[in-house]
Short mmCIF file of C-alpha atoms and ligand atoms in Angstrom, two decimals:
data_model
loop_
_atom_site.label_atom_id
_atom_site.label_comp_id
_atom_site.label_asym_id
_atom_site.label_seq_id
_atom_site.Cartn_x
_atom_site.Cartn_y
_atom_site.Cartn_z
CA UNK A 1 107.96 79.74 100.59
CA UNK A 2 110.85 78.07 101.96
CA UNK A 3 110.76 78.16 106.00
CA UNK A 4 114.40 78.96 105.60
CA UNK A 5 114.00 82.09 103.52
CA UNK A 6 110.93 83.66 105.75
CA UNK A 7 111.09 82.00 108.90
CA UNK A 8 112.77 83.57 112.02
CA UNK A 9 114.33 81.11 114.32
CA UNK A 10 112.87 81.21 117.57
CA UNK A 11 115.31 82.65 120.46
CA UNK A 12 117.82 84.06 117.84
CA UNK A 13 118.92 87.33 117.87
CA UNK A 14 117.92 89.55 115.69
CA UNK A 15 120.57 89.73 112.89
CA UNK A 16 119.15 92.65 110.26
CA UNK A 17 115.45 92.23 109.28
CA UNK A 18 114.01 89.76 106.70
CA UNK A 19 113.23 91.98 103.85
CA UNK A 20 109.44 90.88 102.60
CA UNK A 21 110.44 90.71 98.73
CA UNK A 22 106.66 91.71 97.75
CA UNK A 23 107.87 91.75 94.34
CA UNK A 24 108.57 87.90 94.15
CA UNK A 25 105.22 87.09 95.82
CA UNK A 26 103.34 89.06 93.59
CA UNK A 27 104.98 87.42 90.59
CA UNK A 28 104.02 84.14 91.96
CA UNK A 29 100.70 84.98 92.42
CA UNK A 30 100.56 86.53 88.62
CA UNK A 31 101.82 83.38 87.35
CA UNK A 32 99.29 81.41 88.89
CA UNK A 33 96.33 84.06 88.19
CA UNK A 34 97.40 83.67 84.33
CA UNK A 35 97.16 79.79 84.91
CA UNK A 36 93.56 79.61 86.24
CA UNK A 37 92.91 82.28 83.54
CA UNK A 38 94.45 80.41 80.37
CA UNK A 39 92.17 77.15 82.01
CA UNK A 40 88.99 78.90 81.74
CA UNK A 41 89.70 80.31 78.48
CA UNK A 42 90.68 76.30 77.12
CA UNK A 43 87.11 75.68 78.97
CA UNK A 44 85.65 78.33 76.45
CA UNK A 45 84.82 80.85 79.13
CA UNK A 46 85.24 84.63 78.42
CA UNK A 47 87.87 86.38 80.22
CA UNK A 48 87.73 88.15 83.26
CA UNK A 49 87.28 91.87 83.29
CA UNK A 50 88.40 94.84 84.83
CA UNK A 51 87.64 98.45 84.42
CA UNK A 52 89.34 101.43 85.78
CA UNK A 53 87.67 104.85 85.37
CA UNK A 54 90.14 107.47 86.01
CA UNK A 55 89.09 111.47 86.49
CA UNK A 56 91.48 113.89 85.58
CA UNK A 57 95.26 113.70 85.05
CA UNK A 58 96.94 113.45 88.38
CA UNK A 59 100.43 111.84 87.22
CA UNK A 60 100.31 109.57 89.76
CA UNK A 61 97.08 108.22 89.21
CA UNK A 62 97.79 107.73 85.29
CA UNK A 63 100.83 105.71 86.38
CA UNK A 64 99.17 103.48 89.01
CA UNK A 65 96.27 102.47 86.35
CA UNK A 66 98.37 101.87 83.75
CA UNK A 67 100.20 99.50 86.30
CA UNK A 68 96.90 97.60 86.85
CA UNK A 69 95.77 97.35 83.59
CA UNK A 70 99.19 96.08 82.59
CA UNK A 71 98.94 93.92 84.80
CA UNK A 72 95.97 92.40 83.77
CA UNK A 73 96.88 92.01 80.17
CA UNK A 74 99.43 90.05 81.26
CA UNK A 75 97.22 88.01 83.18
CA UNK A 76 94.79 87.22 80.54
CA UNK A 77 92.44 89.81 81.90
CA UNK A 78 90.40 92.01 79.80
CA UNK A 79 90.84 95.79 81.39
CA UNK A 80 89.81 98.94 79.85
CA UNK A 81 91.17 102.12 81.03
CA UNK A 82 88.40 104.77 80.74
CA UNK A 83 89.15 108.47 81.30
CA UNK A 84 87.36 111.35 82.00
CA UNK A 85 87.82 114.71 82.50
CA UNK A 86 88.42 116.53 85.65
CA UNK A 87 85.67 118.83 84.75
CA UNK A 88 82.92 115.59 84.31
CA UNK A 89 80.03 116.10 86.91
CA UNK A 90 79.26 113.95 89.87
CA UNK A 91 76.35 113.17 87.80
CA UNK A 92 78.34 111.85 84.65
CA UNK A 93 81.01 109.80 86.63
CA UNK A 94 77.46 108.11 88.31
CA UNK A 95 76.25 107.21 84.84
CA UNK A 96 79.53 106.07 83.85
CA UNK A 97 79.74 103.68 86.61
CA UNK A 98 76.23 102.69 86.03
CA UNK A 99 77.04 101.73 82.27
CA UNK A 100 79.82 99.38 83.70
CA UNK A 101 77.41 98.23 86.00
CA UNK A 102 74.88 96.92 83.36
CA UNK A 103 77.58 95.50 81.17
CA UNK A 104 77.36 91.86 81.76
CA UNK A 105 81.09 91.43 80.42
CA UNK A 106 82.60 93.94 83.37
CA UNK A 107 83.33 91.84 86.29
CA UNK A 108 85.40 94.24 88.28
CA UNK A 109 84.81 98.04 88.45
CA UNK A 110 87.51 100.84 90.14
CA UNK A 111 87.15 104.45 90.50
CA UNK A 112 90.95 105.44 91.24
CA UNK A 113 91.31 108.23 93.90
CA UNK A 114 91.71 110.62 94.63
CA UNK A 115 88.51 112.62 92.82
CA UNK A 116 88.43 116.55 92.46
CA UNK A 117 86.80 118.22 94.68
CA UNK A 118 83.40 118.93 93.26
CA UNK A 119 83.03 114.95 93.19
CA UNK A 120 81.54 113.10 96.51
CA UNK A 121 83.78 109.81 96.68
CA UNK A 122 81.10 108.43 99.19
CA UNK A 123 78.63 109.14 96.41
CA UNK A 124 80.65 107.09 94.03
CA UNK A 125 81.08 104.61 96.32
CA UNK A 126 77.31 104.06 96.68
CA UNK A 127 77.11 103.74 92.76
CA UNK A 128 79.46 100.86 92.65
CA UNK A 129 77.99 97.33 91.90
CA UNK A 130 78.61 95.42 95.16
CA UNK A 131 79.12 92.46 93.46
CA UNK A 132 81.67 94.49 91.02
CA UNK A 133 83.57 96.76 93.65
CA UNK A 134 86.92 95.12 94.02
CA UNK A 135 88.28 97.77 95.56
CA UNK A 136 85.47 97.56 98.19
CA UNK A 137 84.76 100.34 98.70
CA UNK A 138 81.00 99.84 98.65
CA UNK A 139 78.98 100.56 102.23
CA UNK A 140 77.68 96.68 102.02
CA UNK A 141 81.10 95.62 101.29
CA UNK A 142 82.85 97.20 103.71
CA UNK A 143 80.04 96.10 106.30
CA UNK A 144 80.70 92.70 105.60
CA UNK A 145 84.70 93.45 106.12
CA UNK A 146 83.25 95.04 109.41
CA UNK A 147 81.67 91.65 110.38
CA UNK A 148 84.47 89.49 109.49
CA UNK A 149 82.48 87.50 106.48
CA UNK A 150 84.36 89.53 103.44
CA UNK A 151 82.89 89.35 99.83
CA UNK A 152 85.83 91.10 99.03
CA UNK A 153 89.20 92.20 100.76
CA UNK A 154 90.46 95.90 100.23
CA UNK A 155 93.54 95.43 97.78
CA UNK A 156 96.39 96.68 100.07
CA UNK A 157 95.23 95.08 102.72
CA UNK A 158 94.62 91.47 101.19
CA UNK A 159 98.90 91.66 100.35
CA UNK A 160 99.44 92.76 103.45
CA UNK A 161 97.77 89.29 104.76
CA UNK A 162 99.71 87.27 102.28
CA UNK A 163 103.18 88.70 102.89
CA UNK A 164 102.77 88.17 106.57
CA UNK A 165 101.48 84.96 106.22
CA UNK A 166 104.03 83.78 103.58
CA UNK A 167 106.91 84.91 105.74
CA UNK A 168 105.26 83.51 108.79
CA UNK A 169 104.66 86.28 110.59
CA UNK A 170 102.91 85.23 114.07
CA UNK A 171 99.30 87.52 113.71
CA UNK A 172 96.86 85.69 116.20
CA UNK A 173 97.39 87.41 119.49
CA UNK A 174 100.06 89.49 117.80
CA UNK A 175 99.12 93.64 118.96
CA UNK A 176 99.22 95.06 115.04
CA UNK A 177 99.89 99.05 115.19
CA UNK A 178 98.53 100.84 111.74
CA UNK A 179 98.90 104.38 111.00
CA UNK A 180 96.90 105.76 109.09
CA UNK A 181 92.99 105.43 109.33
CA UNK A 182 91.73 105.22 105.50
CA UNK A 183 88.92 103.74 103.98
CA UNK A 184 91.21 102.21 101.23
CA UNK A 185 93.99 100.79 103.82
CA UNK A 186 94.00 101.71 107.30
CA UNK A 187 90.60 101.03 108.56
CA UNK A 188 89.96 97.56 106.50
CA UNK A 189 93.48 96.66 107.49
CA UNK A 190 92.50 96.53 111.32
CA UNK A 191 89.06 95.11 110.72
CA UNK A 192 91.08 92.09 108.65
CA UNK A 193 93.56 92.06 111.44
CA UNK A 194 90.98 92.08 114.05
CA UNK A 195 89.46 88.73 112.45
CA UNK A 196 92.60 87.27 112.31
CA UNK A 197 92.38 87.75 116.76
CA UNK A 198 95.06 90.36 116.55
CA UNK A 199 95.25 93.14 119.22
CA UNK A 200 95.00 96.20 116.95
CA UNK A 201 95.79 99.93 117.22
CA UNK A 202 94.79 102.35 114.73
CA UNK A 203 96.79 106.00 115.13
CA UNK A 204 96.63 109.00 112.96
CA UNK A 205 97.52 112.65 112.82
CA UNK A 206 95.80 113.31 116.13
CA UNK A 207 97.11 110.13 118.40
CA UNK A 208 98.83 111.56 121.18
CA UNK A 209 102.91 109.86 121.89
CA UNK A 210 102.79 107.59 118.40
CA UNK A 211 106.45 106.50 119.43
CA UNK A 212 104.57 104.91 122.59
CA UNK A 213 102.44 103.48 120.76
CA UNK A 214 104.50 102.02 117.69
CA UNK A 215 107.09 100.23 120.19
CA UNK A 216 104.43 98.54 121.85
CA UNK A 217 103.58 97.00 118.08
CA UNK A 218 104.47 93.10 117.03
CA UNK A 219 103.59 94.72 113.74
CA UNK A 220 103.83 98.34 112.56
CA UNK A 221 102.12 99.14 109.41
CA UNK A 222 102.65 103.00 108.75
CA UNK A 223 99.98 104.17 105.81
CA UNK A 224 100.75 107.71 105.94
CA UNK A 225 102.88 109.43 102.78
CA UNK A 226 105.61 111.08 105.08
CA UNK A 227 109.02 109.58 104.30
CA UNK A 228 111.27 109.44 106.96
CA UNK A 229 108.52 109.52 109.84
CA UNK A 230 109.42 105.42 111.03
CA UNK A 231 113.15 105.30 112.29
CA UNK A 232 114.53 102.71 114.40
CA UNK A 233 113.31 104.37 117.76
CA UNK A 234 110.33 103.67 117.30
CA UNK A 235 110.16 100.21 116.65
CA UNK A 236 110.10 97.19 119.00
CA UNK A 237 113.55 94.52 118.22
CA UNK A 238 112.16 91.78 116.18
CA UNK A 239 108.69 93.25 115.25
CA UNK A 240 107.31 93.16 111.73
CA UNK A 241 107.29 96.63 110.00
CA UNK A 242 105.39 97.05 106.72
CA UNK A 243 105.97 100.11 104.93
CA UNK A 244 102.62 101.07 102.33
CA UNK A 245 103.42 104.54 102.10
CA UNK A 246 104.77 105.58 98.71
CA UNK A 247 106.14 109.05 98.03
CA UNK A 248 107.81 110.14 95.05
CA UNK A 249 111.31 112.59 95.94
CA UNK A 250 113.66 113.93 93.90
CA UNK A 251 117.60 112.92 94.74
CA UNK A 252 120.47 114.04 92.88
CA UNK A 253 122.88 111.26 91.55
CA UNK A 254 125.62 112.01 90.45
CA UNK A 255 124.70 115.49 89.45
CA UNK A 256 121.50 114.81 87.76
CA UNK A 257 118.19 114.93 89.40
CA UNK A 258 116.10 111.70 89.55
CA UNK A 259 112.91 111.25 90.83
CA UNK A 260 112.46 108.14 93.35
CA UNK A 261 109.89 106.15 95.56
CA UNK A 262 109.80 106.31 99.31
CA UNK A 263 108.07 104.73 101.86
CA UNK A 264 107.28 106.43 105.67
CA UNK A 265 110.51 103.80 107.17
CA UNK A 266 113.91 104.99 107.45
CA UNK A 267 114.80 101.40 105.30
CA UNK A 268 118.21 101.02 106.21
CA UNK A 269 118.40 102.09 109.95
CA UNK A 270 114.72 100.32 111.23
CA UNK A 271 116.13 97.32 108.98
CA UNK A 272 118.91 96.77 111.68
CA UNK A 273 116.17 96.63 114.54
CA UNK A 274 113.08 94.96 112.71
CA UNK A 275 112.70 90.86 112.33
CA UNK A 276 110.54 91.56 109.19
CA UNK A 277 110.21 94.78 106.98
CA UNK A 278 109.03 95.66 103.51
CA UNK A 279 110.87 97.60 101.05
CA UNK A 280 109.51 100.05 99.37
CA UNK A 281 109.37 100.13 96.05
CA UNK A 282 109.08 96.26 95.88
CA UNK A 283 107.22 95.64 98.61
CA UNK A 284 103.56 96.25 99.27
CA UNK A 285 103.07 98.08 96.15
CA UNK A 286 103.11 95.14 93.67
CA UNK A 287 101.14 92.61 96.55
CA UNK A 288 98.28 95.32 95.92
CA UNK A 289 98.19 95.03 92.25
CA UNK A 290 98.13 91.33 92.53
CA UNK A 291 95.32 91.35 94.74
CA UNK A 292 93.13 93.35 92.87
CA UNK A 293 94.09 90.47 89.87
CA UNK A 294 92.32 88.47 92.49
CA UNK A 295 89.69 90.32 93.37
CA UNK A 296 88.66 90.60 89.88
CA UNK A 297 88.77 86.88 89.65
CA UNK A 298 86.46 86.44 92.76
CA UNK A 299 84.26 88.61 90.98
CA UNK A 300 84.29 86.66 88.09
CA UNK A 301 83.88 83.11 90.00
CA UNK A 302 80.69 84.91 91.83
CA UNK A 303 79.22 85.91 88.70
CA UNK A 304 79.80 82.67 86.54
CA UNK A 305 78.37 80.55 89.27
CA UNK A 306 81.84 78.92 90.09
CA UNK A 307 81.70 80.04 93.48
CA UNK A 308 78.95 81.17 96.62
CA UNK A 309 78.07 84.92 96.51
P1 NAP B 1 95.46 108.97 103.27
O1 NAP B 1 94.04 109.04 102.93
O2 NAP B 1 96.46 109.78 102.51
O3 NAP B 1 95.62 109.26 104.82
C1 NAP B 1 96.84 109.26 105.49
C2 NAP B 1 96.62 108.86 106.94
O4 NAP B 1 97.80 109.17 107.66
C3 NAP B 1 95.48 109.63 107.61
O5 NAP B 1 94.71 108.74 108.39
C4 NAP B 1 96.20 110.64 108.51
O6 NAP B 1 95.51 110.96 109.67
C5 NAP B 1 97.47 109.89 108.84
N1 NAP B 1 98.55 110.79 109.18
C6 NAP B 1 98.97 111.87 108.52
N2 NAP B 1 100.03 112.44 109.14
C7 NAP B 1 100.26 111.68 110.23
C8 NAP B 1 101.22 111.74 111.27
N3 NAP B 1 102.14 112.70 111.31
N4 NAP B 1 101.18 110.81 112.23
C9 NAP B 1 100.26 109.82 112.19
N5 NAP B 1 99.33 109.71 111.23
C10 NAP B 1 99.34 110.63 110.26
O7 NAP B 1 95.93 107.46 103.30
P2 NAP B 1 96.08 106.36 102.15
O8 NAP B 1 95.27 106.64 100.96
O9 NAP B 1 95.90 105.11 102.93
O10 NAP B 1 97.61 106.51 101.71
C11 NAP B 1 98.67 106.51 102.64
C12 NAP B 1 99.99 106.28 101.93
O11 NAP B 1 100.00 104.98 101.40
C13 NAP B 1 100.25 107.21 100.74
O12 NAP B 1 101.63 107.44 100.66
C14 NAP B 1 99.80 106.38 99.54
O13 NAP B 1 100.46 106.76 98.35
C15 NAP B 1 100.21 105.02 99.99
N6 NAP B 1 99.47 103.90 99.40
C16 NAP B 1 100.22 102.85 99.00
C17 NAP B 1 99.60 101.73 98.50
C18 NAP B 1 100.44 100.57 98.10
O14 NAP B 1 99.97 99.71 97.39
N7 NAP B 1 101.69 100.49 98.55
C19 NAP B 1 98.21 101.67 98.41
C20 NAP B 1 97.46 102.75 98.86
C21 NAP B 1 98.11 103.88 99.39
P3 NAP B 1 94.09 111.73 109.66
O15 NAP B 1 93.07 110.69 109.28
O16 NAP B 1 93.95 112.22 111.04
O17 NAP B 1 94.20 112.82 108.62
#
């Protein structure tokens, strides 16, 4: 990353935010996943491998695993996408995930969420392979997130890390504000933030005077789903603001209806205040795709034997 590009100068005024181009840093990162991946296939090594078991038809969900497994093809990974119906048992989904477990070819394992109702996520959780949930999600997983000695990184949060750090964003000693308190991206954000010696804040629908809180925040990370609830009141001049929420609207252009993706920031108006922020779409989304590329390849190192467990 050129300093230039990411970099605030120290003592200047704040001109307009640095906008966090996820996209490009996730591109990067592809490129180089597909690089290690071509090497170990000239070494004769089987690909890496992903599988994402998907329950029901929520639209969304259908779009964001076809995005993954896209993205693996593209990366040289091997990813099936395995669907069941919403009306499969607790039971069934448990054997599923057991069957992946057992295959020694499956290096990475997802379970996309959300589950109907009748389904226990915790339950899935549980039934995860440790050493195959790259979404950790997994109670020893997240336990070793908890004591700052990861196996794996939750997805979101891992780009999160790597867009700050690419764009230099100070973190040690920084006080990090996240909204939003979910197993998937609030909570393993502030443990990773935590580790990295940040102050950190965790709000949700219950904190009492957010605004209070969010202006006190060298970085604001709203996880929520409610466009529009960031605008520029509420953030501190210069502070980092990273946007993961992603809500799909409908907006009328020039006549017709369109649907679009939003994040929880009021872009253009917080973008005059922030030093950093992160566009949605095009920001976090794509770093979290990437990183479960990654994941899957830490999986795979682990189980080959090219790397510690
Ligand atoms: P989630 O399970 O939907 O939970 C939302 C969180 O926001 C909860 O902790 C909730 O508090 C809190 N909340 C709700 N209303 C609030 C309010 N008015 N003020 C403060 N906090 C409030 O969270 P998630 O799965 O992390 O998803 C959050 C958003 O991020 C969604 O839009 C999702 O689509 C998006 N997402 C994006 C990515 C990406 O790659 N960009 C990845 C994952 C998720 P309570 O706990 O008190 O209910």
């Amino acid at each position: 990353m050129d300093p230039a590009v990411g970099e605030k100068e120290e003592g200047s005024q704040p001109q307009g935010a640095v906008v966090i181009d996820g996209k490009a840093l996730a591109q990067g990162l592809r490129h180089k996943i597909a690089q290690t991946v071509g090497e170990w296939i000239r070494q004769g090594r089987r690909p890496p491998a992903l599988s994402v078991v998907q329950v029901g038809e929520i639209p969304a969900s259908t779009t964001y695993v076809s995005h993954k497994v896209r993205a693996c093809r593209e990366c040289g990974i091997r990813s099936e996408h395995i669907r069941l119906p919403a009306t499969v048992s607790q039971q069934e989904l448990i054997a599923a995930v057991d069957q992946l477990n057992r295959d020694p070819e499956v290096d990475g394992i997802i379970v996309q969420l959300p589950l109907p109702d009748h389904i226990d996520p915790h339950a899935v959780s549980w039934a995860i392979d440790p050493e195959k949930d790259v979404d950790c999600l997994h109670p020893e997983n997240f336990g070793l997130l908890a004591k700052g000695t990861p196996r794996f990184v939750s997805c979101t949060p891992r780009g999160i890390l790597h867009a700050l750090t690419e764009y230099r964003v100070p973190i040690e000693g920084a006080h990090v504000v996240v909204i939003g308190r979910s197993l998937i991206v609030g909570r393993p954000l502030a443990l990773l933030m935590l580790s990295r010696s940040a102050t950190v804040t965790i709000c949700h629908s219950r904190t009492r005077d957010l605004p209070t809180l969010t202006r006190q925040a060298d970085i604001l990370v709203s996880a929520v789903g409610r466009p529009g609830l960031i605008g520029p009141e509420m953030v501190r001049p210069g502070a980092a603001v990273v946007d993961v929420g992603i809500t799909q609207i409908e907006v009328e252009e020039g006549g017709r209806k369109r649907k679009r993706l939003v994040g929880d920031v009021k872009f253009e108006e917080v973008r005059s205040v922030a030093g950093w922020i992160t566009p949605v779409p095009g920001g976090v989304g794509p770093l979290t795709v990437a990183m479960l590329l990654l994941n899957t390849l830490d999986a795979y190192r682990m189980r080959e034997g090219l790397a510690k467990k």
